Amino acid sequence: RYVFAKNLFEVGHLQPLEWAIYQDWHDFLLRHLGPRATLHGFLYLQARPQTCLERLRRRARSEEGGIQLGYLQQLHAQHEHWLVDRTTE
């Protein structure tokens, strides 16, 4: 909710209605399944987007071939806001 889906919405790949439905489902699942799943923390392996791109290129997986630096920069910024700055705005 705070990284990939939020990024899709911010770059225009999700319409406002789709984003609202996604958030409603997320809230529903948290209310109904949340009590059964206890989260103890996150392990954030922080890396520069350029480093991630170099690793993607080295792996040479066909399904990752179209990933651009700009996309990795967007995801990095979302992770930083959420996990480092502790904001989800």
Coordinates of C-alpha atoms in Angstrom, one line a residue:
R1 CA 0.0 0.0 0.0
Y2 CA 2.8 2.4 0.8
V3 CA 5.2 1.7 -2.0
F4 CA 4.2 -0.2 -5.1
A5 CA 0.5 0.6 -5.3
K6 CA 1.0 4.1 -4.1
N7 CA 3.6 4.6 -6.8
L8 CA 1.3 3.2 -9.5
F9 CA -1.4 5.7 -8.4
E10 CA 1.0 8.7 -8.3
V11 CA 2.3 8.0 -11.9
G12 CA -1.2 7.6 -13.2
H13 CA -1.4 3.8 -13.8
L14 CA -4.3 3.6 -11.3
Q15 CA -7.3 5.8 -11.6
P16 CA -8.7 7.5 -8.4
L17 CA -11.5 5.0 -8.3
E18 CA -9.1 2.1 -8.6
W19 CA -6.9 3.5 -5.8
A20 CA -10.0 4.0 -3.6
I21 CA -11.1 0.4 -4.1
Y22 CA -7.5 -0.8 -3.4
Q23 CA -7.4 1.2 -0.2
D24 CA -10.8 -0.1 0.9
W25 CA -9.7 -3.7 0.3
H26 CA -6.5 -3.1 2.2
D27 CA -8.4 -1.7 5.1
F28 CA -10.9 -4.6 5.0
L29 CA -8.1 -7.2 5.0
L30 CA -6.3 -5.4 7.9
R31 CA -9.5 -5.4 9.9
H32 CA -10.3 -9.0 9.3
L33 CA -6.9 -10.7 9.0
G34 CA -4.8 -8.2 10.9
P35 CA -5.5 -9.7 14.3
R36 CA -4.2 -13.0 13.1
A37 CA -0.9 -11.7 11.8
T38 CA 1.5 -10.0 14.1
L39 CA 4.1 -7.8 12.6
H40 CA 7.3 -7.6 14.6
G41 CA 9.2 -5.3 12.3
F42 CA 10.8 -4.7 8.9
L43 CA 14.2 -5.4 7.5
Y44 CA 15.0 -2.6 5.0
L45 CA 18.0 -3.4 2.8
Q46 CA 18.7 0.1 1.7
A47 CA 20.5 0.4 -1.7
R48 CA 20.9 3.3 -4.2
P49 CA 18.7 2.9 -7.2
Q50 CA 21.8 2.9 -9.5
T51 CA 23.2 0.0 -7.5
C52 CA 19.8 -1.9 -7.9
L53 CA 19.9 -1.2 -11.7
E54 CA 23.4 -2.6 -12.0
R55 CA 22.4 -5.7 -10.1
L56 CA 19.3 -6.1 -12.3
R57 CA 21.5 -5.9 -15.4
R58 CA 24.0 -8.4 -14.0
R59 CA 21.2 -10.9 -13.3
A60 CA 20.0 -10.5 -16.9
R61 CA 16.5 -11.9 -16.2
S62 CA 14.3 -11.4 -19.2
E63 CA 11.3 -10.3 -17.0
E64 CA 13.4 -7.5 -15.5
G65 CA 14.8 -6.2 -18.8
G66 CA 12.5 -3.2 -19.2
I67 CA 13.0 -1.8 -15.7
Q68 CA 14.4 1.7 -15.9
L69 CA 16.4 3.8 -13.4
G70 CA 13.5 6.2 -13.1
Y71 CA 11.2 3.5 -11.8
L72 CA 13.8 2.3 -9.3
Q73 CA 14.2 6.0 -8.1
Q74 CA 10.5 6.3 -7.6
L75 CA 10.3 3.1 -5.5
H76 CA 13.4 4.1 -3.6
A77 CA 11.7 7.4 -2.7
Q78 CA 8.6 5.7 -1.6
H79 CA 10.5 3.3 0.6
E80 CA 12.5 6.2 2.1
H81 CA 9.3 8.1 2.9
W82 CA 7.7 5.1 4.5
L83 CA 10.6 3.5 6.4
V84 CA 13.1 6.3 7.0
D85 CA 11.1 9.5 7.1
R86 CA 8.1 7.5 8.6
T87 CA 5.6 9.3 6.4
T88 CA 2.9 7.7 4.3
E89 CA 1.5 10.9 2.8

